[in-house]
Every structure is written in structure tokens, then in C-alpha cells.
Coordinates of C-alpha atoms in Angstrom, one line a residue:
Chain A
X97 CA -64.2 -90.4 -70.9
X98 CA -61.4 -91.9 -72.6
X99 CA -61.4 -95.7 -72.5
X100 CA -58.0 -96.2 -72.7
X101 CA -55.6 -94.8 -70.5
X102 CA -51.8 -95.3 -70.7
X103 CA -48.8 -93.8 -68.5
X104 CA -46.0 -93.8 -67.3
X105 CA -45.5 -92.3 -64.0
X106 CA -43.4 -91.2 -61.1
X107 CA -45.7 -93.0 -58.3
X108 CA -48.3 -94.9 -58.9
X109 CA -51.9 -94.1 -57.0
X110 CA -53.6 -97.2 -56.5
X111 CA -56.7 -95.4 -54.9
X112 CA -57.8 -93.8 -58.1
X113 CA -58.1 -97.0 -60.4
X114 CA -61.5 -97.7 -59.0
X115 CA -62.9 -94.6 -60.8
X116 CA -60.5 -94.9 -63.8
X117 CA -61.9 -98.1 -64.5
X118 CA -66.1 -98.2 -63.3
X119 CA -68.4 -98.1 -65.8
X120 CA -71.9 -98.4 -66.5
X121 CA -71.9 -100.8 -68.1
X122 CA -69.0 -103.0 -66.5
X123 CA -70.0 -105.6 -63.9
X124 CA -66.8 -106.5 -63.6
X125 CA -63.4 -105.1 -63.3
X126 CA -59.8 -106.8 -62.8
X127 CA -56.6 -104.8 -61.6
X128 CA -53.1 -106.6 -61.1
X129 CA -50.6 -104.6 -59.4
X130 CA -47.0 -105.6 -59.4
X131 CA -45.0 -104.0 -56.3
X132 CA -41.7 -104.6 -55.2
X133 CA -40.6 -108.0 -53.2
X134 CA -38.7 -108.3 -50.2
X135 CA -36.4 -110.9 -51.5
X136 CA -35.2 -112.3 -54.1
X137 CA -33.9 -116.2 -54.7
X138 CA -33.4 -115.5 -50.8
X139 CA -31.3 -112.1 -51.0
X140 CA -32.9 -109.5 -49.6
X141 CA -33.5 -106.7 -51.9
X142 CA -33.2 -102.8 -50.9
X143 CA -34.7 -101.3 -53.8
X144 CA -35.9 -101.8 -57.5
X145 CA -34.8 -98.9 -60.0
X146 CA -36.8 -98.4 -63.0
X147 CA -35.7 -97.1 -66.6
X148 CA -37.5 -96.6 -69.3
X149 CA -37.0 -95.6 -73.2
X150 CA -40.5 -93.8 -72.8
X151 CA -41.5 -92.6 -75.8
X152 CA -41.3 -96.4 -77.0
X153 CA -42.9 -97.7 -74.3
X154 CA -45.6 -95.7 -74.6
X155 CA -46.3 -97.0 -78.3
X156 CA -46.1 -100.5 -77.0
X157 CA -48.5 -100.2 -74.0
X158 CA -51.0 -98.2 -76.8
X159 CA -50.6 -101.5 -78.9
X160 CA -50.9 -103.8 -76.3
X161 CA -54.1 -101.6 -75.4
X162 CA -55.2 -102.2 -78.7
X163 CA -54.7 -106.0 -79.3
X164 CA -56.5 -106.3 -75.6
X165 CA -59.7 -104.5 -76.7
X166 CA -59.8 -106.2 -80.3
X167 CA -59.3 -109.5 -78.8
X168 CA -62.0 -109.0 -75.6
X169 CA -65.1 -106.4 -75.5
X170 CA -63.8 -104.3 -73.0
X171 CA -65.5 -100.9 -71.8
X172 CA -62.2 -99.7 -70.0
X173 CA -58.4 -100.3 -69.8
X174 CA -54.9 -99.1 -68.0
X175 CA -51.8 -99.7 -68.5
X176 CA -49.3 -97.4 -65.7
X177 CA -46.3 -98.3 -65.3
X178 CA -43.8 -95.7 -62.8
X179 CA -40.0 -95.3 -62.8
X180 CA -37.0 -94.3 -60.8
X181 CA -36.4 -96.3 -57.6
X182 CA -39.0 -98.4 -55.5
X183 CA -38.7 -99.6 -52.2
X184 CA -40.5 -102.9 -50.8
X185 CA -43.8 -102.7 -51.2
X186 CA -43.9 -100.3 -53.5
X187 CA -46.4 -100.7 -56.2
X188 CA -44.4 -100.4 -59.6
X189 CA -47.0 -101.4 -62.3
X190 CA -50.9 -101.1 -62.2
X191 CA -53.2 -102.7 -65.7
X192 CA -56.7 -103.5 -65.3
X193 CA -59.6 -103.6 -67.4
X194 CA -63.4 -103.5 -66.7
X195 CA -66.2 -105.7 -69.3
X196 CA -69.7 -106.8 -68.7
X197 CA -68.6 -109.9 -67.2
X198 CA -65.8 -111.4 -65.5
X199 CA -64.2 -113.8 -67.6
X200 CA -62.9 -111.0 -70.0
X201 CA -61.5 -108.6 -67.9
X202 CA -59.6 -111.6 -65.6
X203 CA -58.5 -112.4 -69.1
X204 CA -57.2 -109.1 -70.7
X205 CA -55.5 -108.0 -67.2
X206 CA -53.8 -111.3 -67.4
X207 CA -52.7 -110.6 -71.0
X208 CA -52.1 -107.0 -70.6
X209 CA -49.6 -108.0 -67.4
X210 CA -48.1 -110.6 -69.4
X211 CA -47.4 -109.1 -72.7
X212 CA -46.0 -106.0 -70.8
X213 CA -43.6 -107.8 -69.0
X214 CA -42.3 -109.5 -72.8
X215 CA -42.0 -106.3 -74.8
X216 CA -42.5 -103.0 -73.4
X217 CA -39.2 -101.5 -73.1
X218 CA -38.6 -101.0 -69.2
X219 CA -35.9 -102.1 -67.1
X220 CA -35.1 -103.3 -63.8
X221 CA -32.5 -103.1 -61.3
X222 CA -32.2 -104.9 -58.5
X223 CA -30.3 -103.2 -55.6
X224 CA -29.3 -105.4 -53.3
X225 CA -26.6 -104.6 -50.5
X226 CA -23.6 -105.1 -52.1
X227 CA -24.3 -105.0 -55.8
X228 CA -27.0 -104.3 -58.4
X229 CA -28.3 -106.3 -61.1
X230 CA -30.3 -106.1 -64.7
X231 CA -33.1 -108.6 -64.5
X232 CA -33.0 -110.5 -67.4
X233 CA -29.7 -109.2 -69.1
X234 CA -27.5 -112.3 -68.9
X235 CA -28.8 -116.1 -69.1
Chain B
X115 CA -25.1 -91.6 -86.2
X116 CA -26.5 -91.2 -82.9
X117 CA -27.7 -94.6 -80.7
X118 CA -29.7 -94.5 -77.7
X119 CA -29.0 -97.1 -74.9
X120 CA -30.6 -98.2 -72.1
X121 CA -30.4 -100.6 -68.9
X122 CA -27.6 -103.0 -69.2
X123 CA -26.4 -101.6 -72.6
X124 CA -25.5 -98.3 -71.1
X125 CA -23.3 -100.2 -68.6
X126 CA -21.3 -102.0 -71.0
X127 CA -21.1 -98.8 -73.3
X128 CA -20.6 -96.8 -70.6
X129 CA -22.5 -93.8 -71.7
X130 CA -26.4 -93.2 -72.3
X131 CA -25.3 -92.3 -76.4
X132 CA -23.1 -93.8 -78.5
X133 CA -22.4 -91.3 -81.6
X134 CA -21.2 -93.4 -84.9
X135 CA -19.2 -91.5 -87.1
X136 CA -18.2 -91.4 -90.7
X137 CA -15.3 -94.3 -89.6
X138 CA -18.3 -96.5 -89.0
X139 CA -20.1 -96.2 -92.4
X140 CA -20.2 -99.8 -93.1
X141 CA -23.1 -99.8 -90.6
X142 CA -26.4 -99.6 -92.5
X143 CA -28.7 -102.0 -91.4
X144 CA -29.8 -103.4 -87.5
X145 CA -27.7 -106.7 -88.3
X146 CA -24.5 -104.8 -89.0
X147 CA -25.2 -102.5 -85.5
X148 CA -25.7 -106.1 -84.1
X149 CA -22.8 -107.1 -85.1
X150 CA -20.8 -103.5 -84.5
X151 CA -21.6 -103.7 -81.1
X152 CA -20.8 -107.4 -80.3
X153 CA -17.1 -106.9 -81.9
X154 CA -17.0 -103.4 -80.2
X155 CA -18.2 -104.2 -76.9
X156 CA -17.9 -107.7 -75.5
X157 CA -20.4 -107.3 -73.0
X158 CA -22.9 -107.4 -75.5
X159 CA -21.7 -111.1 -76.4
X160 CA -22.9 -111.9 -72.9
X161 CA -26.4 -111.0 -72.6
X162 CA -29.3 -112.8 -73.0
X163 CA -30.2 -111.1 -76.0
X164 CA -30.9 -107.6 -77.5
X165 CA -33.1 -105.6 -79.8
X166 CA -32.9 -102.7 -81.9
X167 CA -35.5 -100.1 -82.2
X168 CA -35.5 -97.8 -85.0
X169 CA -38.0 -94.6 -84.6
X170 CA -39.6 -96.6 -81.4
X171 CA -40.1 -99.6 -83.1
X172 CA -38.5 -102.9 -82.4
X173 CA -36.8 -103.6 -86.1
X174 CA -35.5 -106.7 -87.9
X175 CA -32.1 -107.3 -88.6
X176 CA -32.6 -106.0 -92.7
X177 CA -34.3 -102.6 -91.6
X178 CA -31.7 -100.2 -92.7
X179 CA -30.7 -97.3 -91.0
X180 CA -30.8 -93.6 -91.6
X181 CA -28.7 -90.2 -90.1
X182 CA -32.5 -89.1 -88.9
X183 CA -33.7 -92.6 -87.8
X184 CA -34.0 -92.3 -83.4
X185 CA -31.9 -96.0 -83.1
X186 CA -32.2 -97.4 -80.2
X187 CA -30.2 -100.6 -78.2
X188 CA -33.1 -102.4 -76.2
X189 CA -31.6 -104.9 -74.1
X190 CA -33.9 -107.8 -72.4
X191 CA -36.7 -105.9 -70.9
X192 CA -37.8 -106.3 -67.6
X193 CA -40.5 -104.1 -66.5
X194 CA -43.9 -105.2 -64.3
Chain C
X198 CA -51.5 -108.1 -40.1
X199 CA -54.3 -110.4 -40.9
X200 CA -53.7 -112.1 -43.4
X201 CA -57.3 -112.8 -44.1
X202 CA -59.9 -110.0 -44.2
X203 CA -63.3 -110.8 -44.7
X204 CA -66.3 -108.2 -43.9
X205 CA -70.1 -107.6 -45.1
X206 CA -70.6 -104.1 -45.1
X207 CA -72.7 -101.0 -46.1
X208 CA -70.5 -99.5 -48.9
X209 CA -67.1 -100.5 -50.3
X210 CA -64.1 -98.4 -49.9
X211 CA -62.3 -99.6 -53.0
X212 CA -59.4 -97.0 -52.3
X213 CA -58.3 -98.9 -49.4
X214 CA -57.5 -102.4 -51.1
X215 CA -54.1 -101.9 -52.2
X216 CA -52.9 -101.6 -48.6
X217 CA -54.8 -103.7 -47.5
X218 CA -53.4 -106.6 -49.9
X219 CA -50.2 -105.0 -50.1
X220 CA -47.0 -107.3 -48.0
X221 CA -43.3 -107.4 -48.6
X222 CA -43.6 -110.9 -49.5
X223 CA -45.8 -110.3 -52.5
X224 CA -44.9 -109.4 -56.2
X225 CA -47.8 -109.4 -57.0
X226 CA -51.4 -108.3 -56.0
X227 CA -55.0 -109.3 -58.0
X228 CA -58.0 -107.2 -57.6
X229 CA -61.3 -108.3 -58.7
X230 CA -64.6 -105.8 -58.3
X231 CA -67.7 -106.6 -59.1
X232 CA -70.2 -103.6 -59.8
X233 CA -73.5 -102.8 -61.1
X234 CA -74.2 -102.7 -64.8
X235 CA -77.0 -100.3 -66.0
X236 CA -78.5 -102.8 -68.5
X237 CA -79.4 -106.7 -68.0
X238 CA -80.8 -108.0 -71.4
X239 CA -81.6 -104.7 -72.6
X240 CA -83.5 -103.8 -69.8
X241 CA -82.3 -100.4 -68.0
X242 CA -81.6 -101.3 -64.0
X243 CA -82.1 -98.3 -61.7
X244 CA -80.6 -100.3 -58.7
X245 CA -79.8 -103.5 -57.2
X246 CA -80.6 -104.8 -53.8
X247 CA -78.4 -107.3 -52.3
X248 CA -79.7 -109.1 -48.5
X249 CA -77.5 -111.4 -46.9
X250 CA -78.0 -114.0 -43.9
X251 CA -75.2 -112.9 -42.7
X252 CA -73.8 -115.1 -40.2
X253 CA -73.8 -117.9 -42.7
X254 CA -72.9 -115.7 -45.3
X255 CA -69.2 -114.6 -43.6
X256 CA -68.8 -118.4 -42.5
X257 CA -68.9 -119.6 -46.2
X258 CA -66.5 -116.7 -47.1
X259 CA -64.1 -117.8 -44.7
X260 CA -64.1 -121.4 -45.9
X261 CA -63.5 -120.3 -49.4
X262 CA -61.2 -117.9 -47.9
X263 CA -59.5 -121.3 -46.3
X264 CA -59.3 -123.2 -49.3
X265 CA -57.6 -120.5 -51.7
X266 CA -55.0 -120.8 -48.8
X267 CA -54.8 -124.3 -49.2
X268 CA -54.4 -124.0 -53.1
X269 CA -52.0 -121.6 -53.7
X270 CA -49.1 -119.8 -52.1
X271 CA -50.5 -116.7 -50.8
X272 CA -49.7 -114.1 -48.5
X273 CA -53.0 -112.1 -48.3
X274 CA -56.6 -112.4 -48.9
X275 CA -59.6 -110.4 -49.7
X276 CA -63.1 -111.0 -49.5
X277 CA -65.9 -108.1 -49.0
X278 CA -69.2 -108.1 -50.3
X279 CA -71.6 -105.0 -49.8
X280 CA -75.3 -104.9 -48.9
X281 CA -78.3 -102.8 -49.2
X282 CA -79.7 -100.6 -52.2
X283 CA -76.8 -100.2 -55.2
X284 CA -76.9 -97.9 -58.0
X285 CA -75.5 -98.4 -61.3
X286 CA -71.4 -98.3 -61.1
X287 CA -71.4 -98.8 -57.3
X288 CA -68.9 -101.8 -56.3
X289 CA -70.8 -104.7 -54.3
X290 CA -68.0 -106.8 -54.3
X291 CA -64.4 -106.8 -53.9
X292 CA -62.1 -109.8 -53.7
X293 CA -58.4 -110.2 -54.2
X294 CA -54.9 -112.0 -53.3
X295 CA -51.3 -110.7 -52.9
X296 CA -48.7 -113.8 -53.4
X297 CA -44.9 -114.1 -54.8
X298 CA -45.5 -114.7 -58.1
X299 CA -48.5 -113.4 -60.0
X300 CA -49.9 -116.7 -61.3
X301 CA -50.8 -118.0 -58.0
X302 CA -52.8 -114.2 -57.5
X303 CA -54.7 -114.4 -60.8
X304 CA -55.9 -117.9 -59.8
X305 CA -57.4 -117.6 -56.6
X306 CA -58.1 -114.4 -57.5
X307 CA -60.5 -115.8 -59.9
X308 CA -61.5 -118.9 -58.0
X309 CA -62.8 -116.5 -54.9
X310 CA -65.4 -114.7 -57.0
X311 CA -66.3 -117.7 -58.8
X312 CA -66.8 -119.6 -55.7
X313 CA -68.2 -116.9 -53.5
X314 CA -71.1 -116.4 -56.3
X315 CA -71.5 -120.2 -55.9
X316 CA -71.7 -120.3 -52.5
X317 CA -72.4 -117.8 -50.3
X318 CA -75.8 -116.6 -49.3
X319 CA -76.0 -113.3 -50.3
X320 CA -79.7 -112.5 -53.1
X321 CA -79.6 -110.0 -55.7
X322 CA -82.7 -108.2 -56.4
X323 CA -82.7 -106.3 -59.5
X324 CA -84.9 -103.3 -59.8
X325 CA -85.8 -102.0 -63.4
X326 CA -88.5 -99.1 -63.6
X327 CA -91.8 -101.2 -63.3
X328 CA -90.6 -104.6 -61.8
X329 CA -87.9 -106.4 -59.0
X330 CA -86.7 -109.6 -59.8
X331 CA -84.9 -111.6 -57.7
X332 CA -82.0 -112.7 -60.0
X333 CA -81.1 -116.7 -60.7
X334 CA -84.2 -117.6 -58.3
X335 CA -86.2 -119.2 -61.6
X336 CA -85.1 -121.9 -64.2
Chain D
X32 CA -89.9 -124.6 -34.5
X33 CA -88.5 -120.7 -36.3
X34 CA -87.2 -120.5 -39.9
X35 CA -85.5 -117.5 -41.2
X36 CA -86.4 -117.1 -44.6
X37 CA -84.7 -114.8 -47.2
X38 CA -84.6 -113.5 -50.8
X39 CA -87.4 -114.7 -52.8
X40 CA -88.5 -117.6 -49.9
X41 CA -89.4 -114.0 -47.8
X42 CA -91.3 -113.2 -50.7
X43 CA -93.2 -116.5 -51.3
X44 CA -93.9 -117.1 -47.6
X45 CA -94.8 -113.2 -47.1
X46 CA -92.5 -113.2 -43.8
X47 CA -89.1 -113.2 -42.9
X48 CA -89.4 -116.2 -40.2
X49 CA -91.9 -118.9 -40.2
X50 CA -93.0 -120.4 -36.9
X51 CA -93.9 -124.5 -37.4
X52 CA -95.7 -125.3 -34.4
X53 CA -97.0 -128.8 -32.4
X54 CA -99.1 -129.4 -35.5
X55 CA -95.9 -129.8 -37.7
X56 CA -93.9 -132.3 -35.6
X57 CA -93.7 -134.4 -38.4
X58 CA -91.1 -132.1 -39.9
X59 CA -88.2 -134.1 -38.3
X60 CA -85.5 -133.5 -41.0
X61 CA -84.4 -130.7 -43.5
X62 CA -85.8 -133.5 -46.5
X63 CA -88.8 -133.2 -44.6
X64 CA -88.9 -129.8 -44.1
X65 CA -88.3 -129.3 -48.1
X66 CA -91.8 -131.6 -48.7
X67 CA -93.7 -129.5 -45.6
X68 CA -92.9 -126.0 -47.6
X69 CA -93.7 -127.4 -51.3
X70 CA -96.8 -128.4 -50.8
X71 CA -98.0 -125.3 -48.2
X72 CA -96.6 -122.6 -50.6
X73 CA -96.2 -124.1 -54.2
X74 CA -94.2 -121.0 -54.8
X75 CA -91.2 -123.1 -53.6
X76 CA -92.0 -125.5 -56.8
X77 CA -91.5 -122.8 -59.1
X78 CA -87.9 -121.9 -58.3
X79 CA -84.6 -123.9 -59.6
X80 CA -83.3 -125.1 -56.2
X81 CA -83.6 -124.1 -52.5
X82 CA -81.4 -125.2 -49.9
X83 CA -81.8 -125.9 -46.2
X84 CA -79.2 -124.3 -43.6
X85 CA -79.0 -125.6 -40.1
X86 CA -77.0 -123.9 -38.0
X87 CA -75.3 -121.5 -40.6
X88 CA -74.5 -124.7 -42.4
X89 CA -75.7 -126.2 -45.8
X90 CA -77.2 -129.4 -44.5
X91 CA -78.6 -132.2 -46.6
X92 CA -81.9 -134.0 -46.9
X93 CA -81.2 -136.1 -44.1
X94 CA -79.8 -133.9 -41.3
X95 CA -82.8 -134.1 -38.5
X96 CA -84.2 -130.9 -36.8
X97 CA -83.5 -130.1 -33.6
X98 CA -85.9 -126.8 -31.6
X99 CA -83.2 -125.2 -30.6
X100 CA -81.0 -125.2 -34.3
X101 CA -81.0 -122.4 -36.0
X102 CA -82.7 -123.0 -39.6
X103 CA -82.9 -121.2 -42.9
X104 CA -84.3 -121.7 -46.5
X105 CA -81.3 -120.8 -48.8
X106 CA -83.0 -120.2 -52.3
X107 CA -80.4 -119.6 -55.8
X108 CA -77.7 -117.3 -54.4
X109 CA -77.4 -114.7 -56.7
X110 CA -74.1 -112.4 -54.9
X111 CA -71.3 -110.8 -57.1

């Protein structure tokens, strides 16, 4: 029972974090999943496609893993993130974490979402109808 | 010298590698890539910002840069 | 498409949350489940036993469910809490909130656990090998 | 007059409802209702709070008691 789990995936199965993340002695567990949004800044958007320098992302999630579990005690942790393209509704990252009580794994999801979305290297397209863009790229 | 890139940066370059070679041997450290890159390819002037990462590590601008070192262009990131 | 789903049922399906919080609308999804730990102060718990008055129990839900809505910008809500006997690592509770952005999820997110163990009349009985204890009930 | 009792009030009273008869009809209001269970089962002294529910409602000390509302003795939730 590994109690960190980190990956990068085709499609992401939400019905399995559940088990990924009980534990006996976790009362409580948080999940955030990020999925893909109908519009954006009122364009509608058609898909999201994911890239990913993986082998580098993979070392960031493991050190986000790590700063999570030496900042909170946590029993459990993910960190999944999928790539290619996504359509609405989609769900595109998963991170959760289960502790004794609430307050630290509300906290570590938070900062596990957060500091995943400022440094592990992933990017995002949107495709919208008549163009595409890099999120982020230009100011 | 071989240089992954990704996202955005493989737009602008047009190509997922960019191969330096021995004409380019003035470029030994991230800065110099950096700055390489902007004079090479204007679209890099543009964005936000961008990283390199040298053996899947983001690296400062003084890191130097070996023939076996995996270098990589990591544009803003925008994953979640 | 509810967007608010409150129940108080037998057992908790935690594989069905994601679609059921998931909406074009919503970037992002929080997930909080609460489960039962196999130690409280050192003390090993073989189960716990939750009874609800439940006609008051799904009214108060529904007002907390009413004034997340009222708070933040959300698109849907969650709020399910099981009764009967629970063993250690079975969920009892399960409450999240799809919205936009993810801030808005995280926060009512937390403020529907936090009020919902405030406010809603649902007992906890904890059963250890030689004793039950009703839990909070003495100073 | 029936009161549904639950968690540890089921335990203190040794019922799930309590039946206040003719006798009682000075229990009028939930304040009064409080005093009436006190001092019959000091196990209601003992715990850190209880609450009164009329009609699936918290009420407060001074909400009166009708026959045909439907009461409760709320003691510490304890859900989650």
C-alpha cells in the first residue's frame, strides 16, 4: 500500500479514488478534480489538448508529493494528471489526499492543485472553433 | 546539442527538437540558450516567460550545459 | 439536472460522485468524504453507529445546501450522509461542489462539512470492544 | 403531548418517545419543557447542551407547545 501515488494517464477514472485514498486511519479525505469548461471568457471551447514533458513532470508531482506530506501528516496522496485531448466535461486532473482530520487534507489538496498548476510541466490548448490557443504563453 | 520543446515553443520552432551544432558553440549555459533562442526565434520575445530544464530539472540561467545533458524549453505551464 | 442533491441513505456509493457533480459549466469539482478511523485517542473502534431524525436532518442539509448557493458561485452541490452500523474505512459522509473556478469549490466545499457537523441532527455512537459512547454528548 | 427522543436522550430517558400527559400541562413552552426533563432525568444535566426541535425546526426557549407539533430533544450532534 503505497501512500503516494503519482500518474500520468490517458483518462482519468474518478470511481477508483475512493479506494486509492481510504484508510484506516483517515477520517477524512479531499479530492479536487479539474475537468474541462464549456466556455471560456465567453467563447465556447470544443476541446482542451494536453502535452506533457513527462518524465519531468513526473519528478515535479513526486516533489510536490513530498513537500505536501512534510508540511501536513497525511496517510495518503494522488496526484493524476491525463493528456491528449479532452472534451467538456471531461475530468483532466484528479489530487487528493486523506489525514485523520479535515483540516489537513482540505489543505494539502488545495496546495497540491495549486502548486501543480505553477510548475509541473503540462500544457494546454484551447481548441476553440476557429483557432487554438496556449494558455498562459503570451501576457 | 539536442533541445526538447514543448507547447508553444514547438510552434514557434516549428519542430518538437531543435539540434545545436558545432556553429552554435558559444552556447554553454541556460542564459546563452535564453538568449540563443530569443535572437533566433522572435516568438520567444513574445511569451510570457520561459524556463529551461536541464536533466528534468528547471535550471538557472548559470547552469551550464553538456552534449549528454536532456535540455529542455519549458514554456509557461498550464496544466490542471 | 438537479443542481442540488441531498439524500440520507444506507451506504455511500462514492463511485458515483464525479458525475454526479460533474456540469459543463464547472472547472472545477471538490470532494470531501468523511470515513471511519480505526483509532480515537488510542482506543481501537470496531464500528460506528450513526441515527438520524431524519426529516429534520435533510431539512437542515438543504438550508446549508441553500446558503453555500447564496455564498459562492456554484453550479452543483452535494450533500449525503449515511446511517446505520459503519466499520472502519467505510465513508459516512460525502459532500462536494462543482463551480467555474476552483476557489469558490474548495470553499463551500469546506464550509458544507463544517456546517453540516454543526448542524444537522445526525449522533455518532462509537463502539470500541467493551464500551459505546455517544461522541460530543459530554463536556 | 409525544417527544421523539434520539442519541443519548433515548438512552437517558430508556425510550425513543416520551408521552407528557394531563399531569404535565405546565410544560407550555420548549424553556419549559428543558426544566420538566432536567429535573425528571438528571441525565439531561450531565450532557453539554440539548436542543429542542418543534416541528423539524430548532426552536428557542420561548417558542410555546402546541399537541399537535411535532417535538424532539436534539442532544450534541456528533455527524461527519
Amino acid at each position: 500500500m503505497k501512500k503516494i501515488l503519482i500518474e500520468i494517464v490517458d483518462t482519468i477514472d474518478t470511481s477508483q479514488v475512493y479506494s486509492e485514498l481510504s484508510h484506516a486511519q483517515s477520517g477524512g479525505i479531499c479530492v479536487f478534480i479539474g475537468s474541462v469548461r464549456e466556455f471560456t471568457d465567453q467563447e465556447e471551447v470544443v476541446a482542451l489538448e494536453f502535452e506533457t514533458y513527462k518524465a519531468m513532470a513526473l519528478k515535479e508531482m513526486e516533489k510536490i508529493a513530498n513537500e505536501a506530506l512534510s508540511k501536513w501528516d497525511l496517510n495518503k496522496l494522488i496526484l493524476r494528471h491525463a493528456t491528449g485531448l479532452k472534451k467538456v466535461e471531461e475530468p483532466v486532473v484528479i489530487v487528493g489526499a486523506s489525514s485523520s482530520h479535515r483540516t489537513e487534507c482540505f489543505e494539502a489538496c488545495r496546495f497540491l492543485i495549486d502548486t501543480l498548476k505553477e510548475r509541473v510541466p503540462i500544457w494546454k490548448k484551447e481548441i476553440f472553433r476557429n483557432k487554438t490557443v496556449w494558455v498562459s504563453a503570451h501576457p | 546539442m539536442e533541445i526538447l520543446l514543448f507547447g508553444i515553443a514547438k510552434d514557434i520552432v516549428g519542430e518538437s527538437r531543435l539540434l545545436l551544432e558545432g556553429e552554435h558553440s558559444e552556447v554553454v549555459s541556460v542564459g546563452q540558450l535564453k538568449q540563443f533562442l530569443k535572437r533566433k526565434f522572435p516568438g520567444f520575445t513574445n511569451l510570457t516567460s520561459f524556463a529551461v530544464a536541464v536533466n528534468s530539472e528547471y535550471a538557472a540561467d548559470d547552469v551550464p550545459l553538456g552534449r549528454n545533458d536532456e535540455i529542455a524549453i519549458i514554456p509557461p505551464v498550464s496544466g490542471g
